[in-house]
Amino acid sequence: MTKKYYEAINWNDMEDKVDKSAWARLNDIIWEPRHVPVKEDKKEFLQLPSPVRCTLLHVFSALSFSSGLQMKSGIEQIKVDAITPEEAAVLNALQYLESIANKSYSYVLRELATPEEVDNAFDWANNSPYLQKKIHILNKIYQRGDALQKKAGNVILETALYHSGFFAPLYLFGQGKMVRTAEIIKLALRGTSFSGIYPGYKFRLGYKKLGKTEQEDLKHWIDNLYDELVKNEEKHIRLLYKGTGWTEDALHYMYYSVNKAYLNLGFPGKYPDTSDTINPVLEQGVIKSAVFEDFFYYTNDHSLNKFKEIK
């Protein structure tokens, strides 16, 4: 009898229906940045106040910085712990979408700014102590943490910390400005939403298998991690939005998003921020009645799917 080192994957007999659903939906949202005519926003970009222009460029370089970790290492390390081949395949799809989003952030910078401004924006991100600290903390977890710790780190980055940067283009979009640039963010959000929801679902499956003491210890570890990352992100936001008058609104949006990260892990939200505390300008063009069962719901001409949290 032949010794078996490996077996074929039978996709007709998936163990988890969520894997099947996620795979199908992820393949429906593959996109290409160059199909969005961001250059048509350049005239409007040049008319924005100088601090806003600076913030917008820094937003996209910061997103590129953080997304690079996910593209190269974060999702790859989570995939190491995949229980089934189908789960690994879904994570492959999420990694590909992360790569597309990462490319799109550079694409926006190229279309809006001069080569010198692009270089300056990336220098700003590379030299930011808060971005460096965030990536250092998360990368240590990806390299040394256990399967559930890695998923918890991934969820707060994808579900919450990215939104420090997402706020600016979405806020401008709520005012009817920079609509093509915001379209890039909305397309990226489809992938980041799944990258929070799907690992969060897998986290909950693993968490339920732990004993009570192990659950308490892990929850305590997550609270400490999230507190550290949030404090660091507050400093990043204050620097990023300096001079725009948007700092407090961006902070509220970040806290709201951290609550979503907790919910994706199956825990109650920690902060009082809800969709009711989000700046109405943001809500007008972007978020409509975002409740705990939903992730985001866009109500505009380029509406996205309504993301139901995976139960």
Short mmCIF file of N, CA, C and O in Angstrom, two decimals, residues 8-91:
data_model
loop_
_atom_site.label_atom_id
_atom_site.label_comp_id
_atom_site.label_asym_id
_atom_site.label_seq_id
_atom_site.Cartn_x
_atom_site.Cartn_y
_atom_site.Cartn_z
N ALA A 8 -5.79 14.87 -1.30
CA ALA A 8 -6.46 15.89 -2.10
C ALA A 8 -7.54 16.58 -1.28
O ALA A 8 -8.13 15.99 -0.36
N ILE A 9 -7.78 17.85 -1.59
CA ILE A 9 -8.80 18.62 -0.89
C ILE A 9 -10.13 18.44 -1.61
O ILE A 9 -10.25 18.73 -2.80
N ASN A 10 -11.12 17.99 -0.90
CA ASN A 10 -12.46 17.82 -1.47
C ASN A 10 -13.32 19.01 -1.09
O ASN A 10 -13.89 19.07 0.00
N TRP A 11 -13.41 19.96 -2.01
CA TRP A 11 -14.19 21.17 -1.76
C TRP A 11 -15.69 20.89 -1.74
O TRP A 11 -16.48 21.76 -1.37
N ASN A 12 -16.09 19.72 -2.13
CA ASN A 12 -17.51 19.36 -2.11
C ASN A 12 -17.98 18.94 -0.73
O ASN A 12 -19.16 18.71 -0.51
N ASP A 13 -17.04 18.83 0.20
CA ASP A 13 -17.38 18.34 1.53
C ASP A 13 -16.77 19.25 2.59
O ASP A 13 -16.03 18.83 3.45
N MET A 14 -17.09 20.55 2.49
CA MET A 14 -16.55 21.51 3.45
C MET A 14 -17.11 21.26 4.85
O MET A 14 -18.30 21.00 5.01
N GLU A 15 -16.24 21.37 5.85
CA GLU A 15 -16.66 21.14 7.22
C GLU A 15 -17.40 22.33 7.81
O GLU A 15 -18.24 22.19 8.68
N ASP A 16 -17.07 23.52 7.37
CA ASP A 16 -17.62 24.75 7.93
C ASP A 16 -18.32 25.54 6.83
O ASP A 16 -17.69 25.97 5.86
N LYS A 17 -19.62 25.75 6.96
CA LYS A 17 -20.38 26.48 5.95
C LYS A 17 -19.91 27.93 5.82
O LYS A 17 -20.07 28.54 4.76
N VAL A 18 -19.36 28.48 6.91
CA VAL A 18 -18.85 29.84 6.86
C VAL A 18 -17.68 29.94 5.89
O VAL A 18 -17.53 30.91 5.16
N ASP A 19 -16.82 28.90 5.87
CA ASP A 19 -15.71 28.89 4.92
C ASP A 19 -16.24 28.95 3.49
O ASP A 19 -15.71 29.69 2.65
N LYS A 20 -17.26 28.18 3.21
CA LYS A 20 -17.83 28.15 1.86
C LYS A 20 -18.42 29.51 1.49
O LYS A 20 -18.20 30.03 0.38
N SER A 21 -19.16 30.10 2.41
CA SER A 21 -19.77 31.41 2.16
C SER A 21 -18.71 32.49 1.99
O SER A 21 -18.79 33.32 1.09
N ALA A 22 -17.71 32.47 2.87
CA ALA A 22 -16.66 33.49 2.80
C ALA A 22 -15.88 33.39 1.49
O ALA A 22 -15.59 34.41 0.86
N TRP A 23 -15.55 32.20 1.08
CA TRP A 23 -14.82 32.01 -0.17
C TRP A 23 -15.60 32.59 -1.34
O TRP A 23 -15.05 33.30 -2.19
N ALA A 24 -16.89 32.29 -1.40
CA ALA A 24 -17.72 32.77 -2.50
C ALA A 24 -17.79 34.29 -2.51
O ALA A 24 -17.67 34.93 -3.57
N ARG A 25 -17.97 34.90 -1.36
CA ARG A 25 -18.13 36.35 -1.29
C ARG A 25 -16.81 37.07 -1.58
O ARG A 25 -16.79 38.12 -2.23
N LEU A 26 -15.71 36.51 -1.10
CA LEU A 26 -14.42 37.15 -1.34
C LEU A 26 -14.07 37.18 -2.82
O LEU A 26 -13.48 38.14 -3.32
N ASN A 27 -14.43 36.15 -3.53
CA ASN A 27 -14.16 36.12 -4.97
C ASN A 27 -15.02 37.11 -5.74
O ASN A 27 -14.69 37.46 -6.88
N ASP A 28 -16.08 37.57 -5.13
CA ASP A 28 -16.95 38.57 -5.78
C ASP A 28 -16.44 39.99 -5.60
O ASP A 28 -16.96 40.91 -6.24
N ILE A 29 -15.46 40.18 -4.73
CA ILE A 29 -15.04 41.56 -4.43
C ILE A 29 -13.59 41.84 -4.80
O ILE A 29 -12.99 42.79 -4.30
N ILE A 30 -13.01 41.03 -5.66
CA ILE A 30 -11.68 41.32 -6.18
C ILE A 30 -11.77 42.56 -7.08
O ILE A 30 -12.70 42.68 -7.87
N TRP A 31 -10.82 43.44 -6.96
CA TRP A 31 -10.89 44.70 -7.70
C TRP A 31 -9.49 45.15 -8.11
O TRP A 31 -8.49 44.55 -7.70
N GLU A 32 -9.44 46.19 -8.96
CA GLU A 32 -8.17 46.71 -9.47
C GLU A 32 -8.15 48.23 -9.28
O GLU A 32 -9.02 48.94 -9.78
N PRO A 33 -7.18 48.76 -8.52
CA PRO A 33 -7.13 50.19 -8.22
C PRO A 33 -7.17 51.09 -9.45
O PRO A 33 -7.84 52.13 -9.44
N ARG A 34 -6.48 50.73 -10.52
CA ARG A 34 -6.38 51.62 -11.68
C ARG A 34 -7.71 51.85 -12.38
O ARG A 34 -7.83 52.75 -13.21
N HIS A 35 -8.72 51.04 -12.04
CA HIS A 35 -10.03 51.24 -12.64
C HIS A 35 -10.79 52.39 -11.98
O HIS A 35 -11.86 52.78 -12.45
N VAL A 36 -10.27 52.91 -10.86
CA VAL A 36 -10.88 54.05 -10.18
C VAL A 36 -10.12 55.30 -10.61
O VAL A 36 -8.92 55.43 -10.30
N PRO A 37 -10.75 56.25 -11.29
CA PRO A 37 -10.03 57.42 -11.83
C PRO A 37 -9.71 58.48 -10.78
O PRO A 37 -10.22 59.60 -10.81
N VAL A 38 -8.85 58.13 -9.85
CA VAL A 38 -8.50 59.03 -8.75
C VAL A 38 -7.93 60.34 -9.25
O VAL A 38 -8.14 61.40 -8.63
N LYS A 39 -7.25 60.33 -10.38
CA LYS A 39 -6.63 61.55 -10.91
C LYS A 39 -7.65 62.66 -11.12
O LYS A 39 -7.31 63.84 -11.05
N GLU A 40 -8.89 62.28 -11.34
CA GLU A 40 -9.94 63.29 -11.53
C GLU A 40 -10.23 64.07 -10.25
O GLU A 40 -10.92 65.08 -10.29
N ASP A 41 -9.72 63.59 -9.13
CA ASP A 41 -9.86 64.32 -7.86
C ASP A 41 -8.75 65.33 -7.64
O ASP A 41 -8.78 66.09 -6.67
N LYS A 42 -7.74 65.34 -8.51
CA LYS A 42 -6.53 66.14 -8.21
C LYS A 42 -6.83 67.63 -8.13
O LYS A 42 -6.32 68.32 -7.24
N LYS A 43 -7.65 68.14 -9.03
CA LYS A 43 -7.98 69.56 -9.00
C LYS A 43 -8.63 69.92 -7.67
O LYS A 43 -8.30 70.95 -7.05
N GLU A 44 -9.55 69.10 -7.23
CA GLU A 44 -10.21 69.35 -5.95
C GLU A 44 -9.22 69.20 -4.79
O GLU A 44 -9.28 69.97 -3.82
N PHE A 45 -8.34 68.23 -4.90
CA PHE A 45 -7.32 68.03 -3.86
C PHE A 45 -6.47 69.29 -3.68
O PHE A 45 -6.19 69.70 -2.55
N LEU A 46 -6.08 69.90 -4.77
CA LEU A 46 -5.23 71.09 -4.71
C LEU A 46 -5.96 72.30 -4.11
O LEU A 46 -5.32 73.26 -3.67
N GLN A 47 -7.29 72.24 -4.08
CA GLN A 47 -8.07 73.34 -3.51
C GLN A 47 -8.36 73.14 -2.01
O GLN A 47 -8.90 74.03 -1.37
N LEU A 48 -8.01 71.98 -1.48
CA LEU A 48 -8.22 71.74 -0.05
C LEU A 48 -7.24 72.57 0.77
O LEU A 48 -6.16 72.90 0.29
N PRO A 49 -7.61 72.90 2.02
CA PRO A 49 -6.65 73.60 2.90
C PRO A 49 -5.36 72.79 3.04
O PRO A 49 -5.40 71.55 3.04
N SER A 50 -4.27 73.47 3.18
CA SER A 50 -2.97 72.80 3.25
C SER A 50 -2.89 71.71 4.32
O SER A 50 -2.38 70.62 4.05
N PRO A 51 -3.39 71.94 5.56
CA PRO A 51 -3.33 70.88 6.56
C PRO A 51 -4.12 69.63 6.15
O PRO A 51 -3.72 68.51 6.47
N VAL A 52 -5.23 69.83 5.44
CA VAL A 52 -6.03 68.70 5.01
C VAL A 52 -5.30 67.93 3.91
O VAL A 52 -5.30 66.69 3.91
N ARG A 53 -4.69 68.63 2.98
CA ARG A 53 -3.91 67.97 1.94
C ARG A 53 -2.79 67.14 2.56
O ARG A 53 -2.56 65.99 2.17
N CYS A 54 -2.11 67.72 3.52
CA CYS A 54 -1.01 67.03 4.19
C CYS A 54 -1.52 65.79 4.91
O CYS A 54 -0.93 64.70 4.80
N THR A 55 -2.63 65.93 5.62
CA THR A 55 -3.21 64.80 6.33
C THR A 55 -3.60 63.69 5.37
O THR A 55 -3.35 62.50 5.62
N LEU A 56 -4.21 64.06 4.26
CA LEU A 56 -4.65 63.04 3.31
C LEU A 56 -3.48 62.24 2.75
O LEU A 56 -3.56 61.00 2.62
N LEU A 57 -2.39 62.90 2.45
CA LEU A 57 -1.20 62.20 1.97
C LEU A 57 -0.61 61.30 3.06
O LEU A 57 -0.22 60.16 2.80
N HIS A 58 -0.59 61.80 4.27
CA HIS A 58 -0.07 61.00 5.38
C HIS A 58 -0.98 59.82 5.68
O HIS A 58 -0.50 58.75 6.09
N VAL A 59 -2.27 60.00 5.50
CA VAL A 59 -3.23 58.92 5.70
C VAL A 59 -2.89 57.73 4.81
O VAL A 59 -2.83 56.58 5.26
N PHE A 60 -2.64 58.00 3.55
CA PHE A 60 -2.41 56.89 2.62
C PHE A 60 -1.03 56.27 2.79
O PHE A 60 -0.87 55.06 2.61
N SER A 61 -0.05 57.06 3.18
CA SER A 61 1.26 56.46 3.46
C SER A 61 1.20 55.62 4.74
O SER A 61 1.81 54.55 4.82
N ALA A 62 0.42 56.07 5.74
CA ALA A 62 0.27 55.31 6.98
C ALA A 62 -0.49 54.01 6.73
O ALA A 62 -0.16 52.97 7.29
N LEU A 63 -1.52 54.07 5.89
CA LEU A 63 -2.26 52.85 5.54
C LEU A 63 -1.35 51.87 4.81
O LEU A 63 -1.39 50.66 5.07
N SER A 64 -0.53 52.37 3.91
CA SER A 64 0.41 51.51 3.20
C SER A 64 1.38 50.86 4.18
O SER A 64 1.70 49.66 4.08
N PHE A 65 1.83 51.62 5.16
CA PHE A 65 2.77 51.13 6.17
C PHE A 65 2.16 49.97 6.95
O PHE A 65 2.75 48.89 7.07
N SER A 66 0.96 50.18 7.48
CA SER A 66 0.32 49.16 8.31
C SER A 66 -0.13 47.96 7.47
O SER A 66 0.00 46.81 7.89
N SER A 67 -0.66 48.24 6.30
CA SER A 67 -1.14 47.17 5.43
C SER A 67 0.01 46.27 4.97
O SER A 67 -0.19 45.08 4.72
N GLY A 68 1.20 46.85 4.87
CA GLY A 68 2.35 46.05 4.46
C GLY A 68 2.62 44.90 5.41
O GLY A 68 3.01 43.80 4.98
N LEU A 69 2.44 45.13 6.71
CA LEU A 69 2.62 44.05 7.68
C LEU A 69 1.62 42.93 7.43
O LEU A 69 1.97 41.75 7.43
N GLN A 70 0.37 43.30 7.20
CA GLN A 70 -0.66 42.29 6.96
C GLN A 70 -0.38 41.51 5.69
O GLN A 70 -0.54 40.29 5.64
N MET A 71 0.00 42.22 4.65
CA MET A 71 0.23 41.59 3.36
C MET A 71 1.40 40.60 3.42
O MET A 71 1.33 39.50 2.87
N LYS A 72 2.46 40.98 4.10
CA LYS A 72 3.68 40.17 4.10
C LYS A 72 3.74 39.14 5.21
O LYS A 72 4.33 38.08 5.03
N SER A 73 3.15 39.46 6.37
CA SER A 73 3.38 38.60 7.53
C SER A 73 2.12 38.25 8.31
O SER A 73 1.92 37.10 8.68
N GLY A 74 1.26 39.25 8.58
CA GLY A 74 0.14 39.03 9.49
C GLY A 74 -0.76 37.88 9.10
O GLY A 74 -0.94 36.92 9.85
N ILE A 75 -1.35 37.97 7.93
CA ILE A 75 -2.29 36.93 7.50
C ILE A 75 -1.57 35.61 7.28
O ILE A 75 -2.10 34.53 7.55
N GLU A 76 -0.32 35.69 6.81
CA GLU A 76 0.49 34.48 6.61
C GLU A 76 0.67 33.72 7.91
O GLU A 76 0.58 32.49 7.95
N GLN A 77 0.92 34.44 9.00
CA GLN A 77 1.11 33.79 10.29
C GLN A 77 -0.19 33.22 10.84
O GLN A 77 -0.20 32.19 11.51
N ILE A 78 -1.29 33.89 10.56
CA ILE A 78 -2.59 33.35 10.99
C ILE A 78 -2.91 32.07 10.21
O ILE A 78 -3.46 31.11 10.76
N LYS A 79 -2.51 32.05 8.95
CA LYS A 79 -2.77 30.89 8.10
C LYS A 79 -2.04 29.64 8.61
O LYS A 79 -2.50 28.52 8.40
N VAL A 80 -0.92 29.83 9.29
CA VAL A 80 -0.18 28.70 9.86
C VAL A 80 -1.07 27.87 10.77
O VAL A 80 -0.92 26.64 10.87
N ASP A 81 -2.02 28.54 11.43
CA ASP A 81 -2.88 27.87 12.40
C ASP A 81 -4.21 27.41 11.80
O ASP A 81 -5.10 26.96 12.54
N ALA A 82 -4.37 27.53 10.48
CA ALA A 82 -5.62 27.11 9.85
C ALA A 82 -5.88 25.64 10.13
O ALA A 82 -4.99 24.79 10.00
N ILE A 83 -7.09 25.32 10.51
CA ILE A 83 -7.45 23.96 10.88
C ILE A 83 -7.80 23.12 9.65
O ILE A 83 -7.49 21.93 9.59
N THR A 84 -8.42 23.74 8.67
CA THR A 84 -8.83 23.01 7.47
C THR A 84 -8.20 23.64 6.22
O THR A 84 -7.84 24.83 6.23
N PRO A 85 -8.09 22.89 5.13
CA PRO A 85 -7.59 23.47 3.88
C PRO A 85 -8.47 24.61 3.38
O PRO A 85 -7.98 25.58 2.80
N GLU A 86 -9.76 24.50 3.63
CA GLU A 86 -10.68 25.55 3.18
C GLU A 86 -10.42 26.86 3.93
O GLU A 86 -10.47 27.94 3.36
N GLU A 87 -10.14 26.76 5.22
CA GLU A 87 -9.82 27.95 6.00
C GLU A 87 -8.55 28.60 5.47
O GLU A 87 -8.46 29.83 5.34
N ALA A 88 -7.56 27.79 5.13
CA ALA A 88 -6.33 28.32 4.55
C ALA A 88 -6.61 29.03 3.23
O ALA A 88 -6.02 30.08 2.93
N ALA A 89 -7.52 28.47 2.44
CA ALA A 89 -7.86 29.07 1.15
C ALA A 89 -8.52 30.44 1.33
O ALA A 89 -8.24 31.38 0.59
N VAL A 90 -9.41 30.55 2.32
CA VAL A 90 -10.05 31.84 2.59
C VAL A 90 -9.01 32.86 3.02
O VAL A 90 -9.04 34.02 2.58
N LEU A 91 -8.07 32.45 3.85
CA LEU A 91 -7.02 33.37 4.29
C LEU A 91 -6.12 33.76 3.11
O LEU A 91 -5.63 34.89 3.06
#
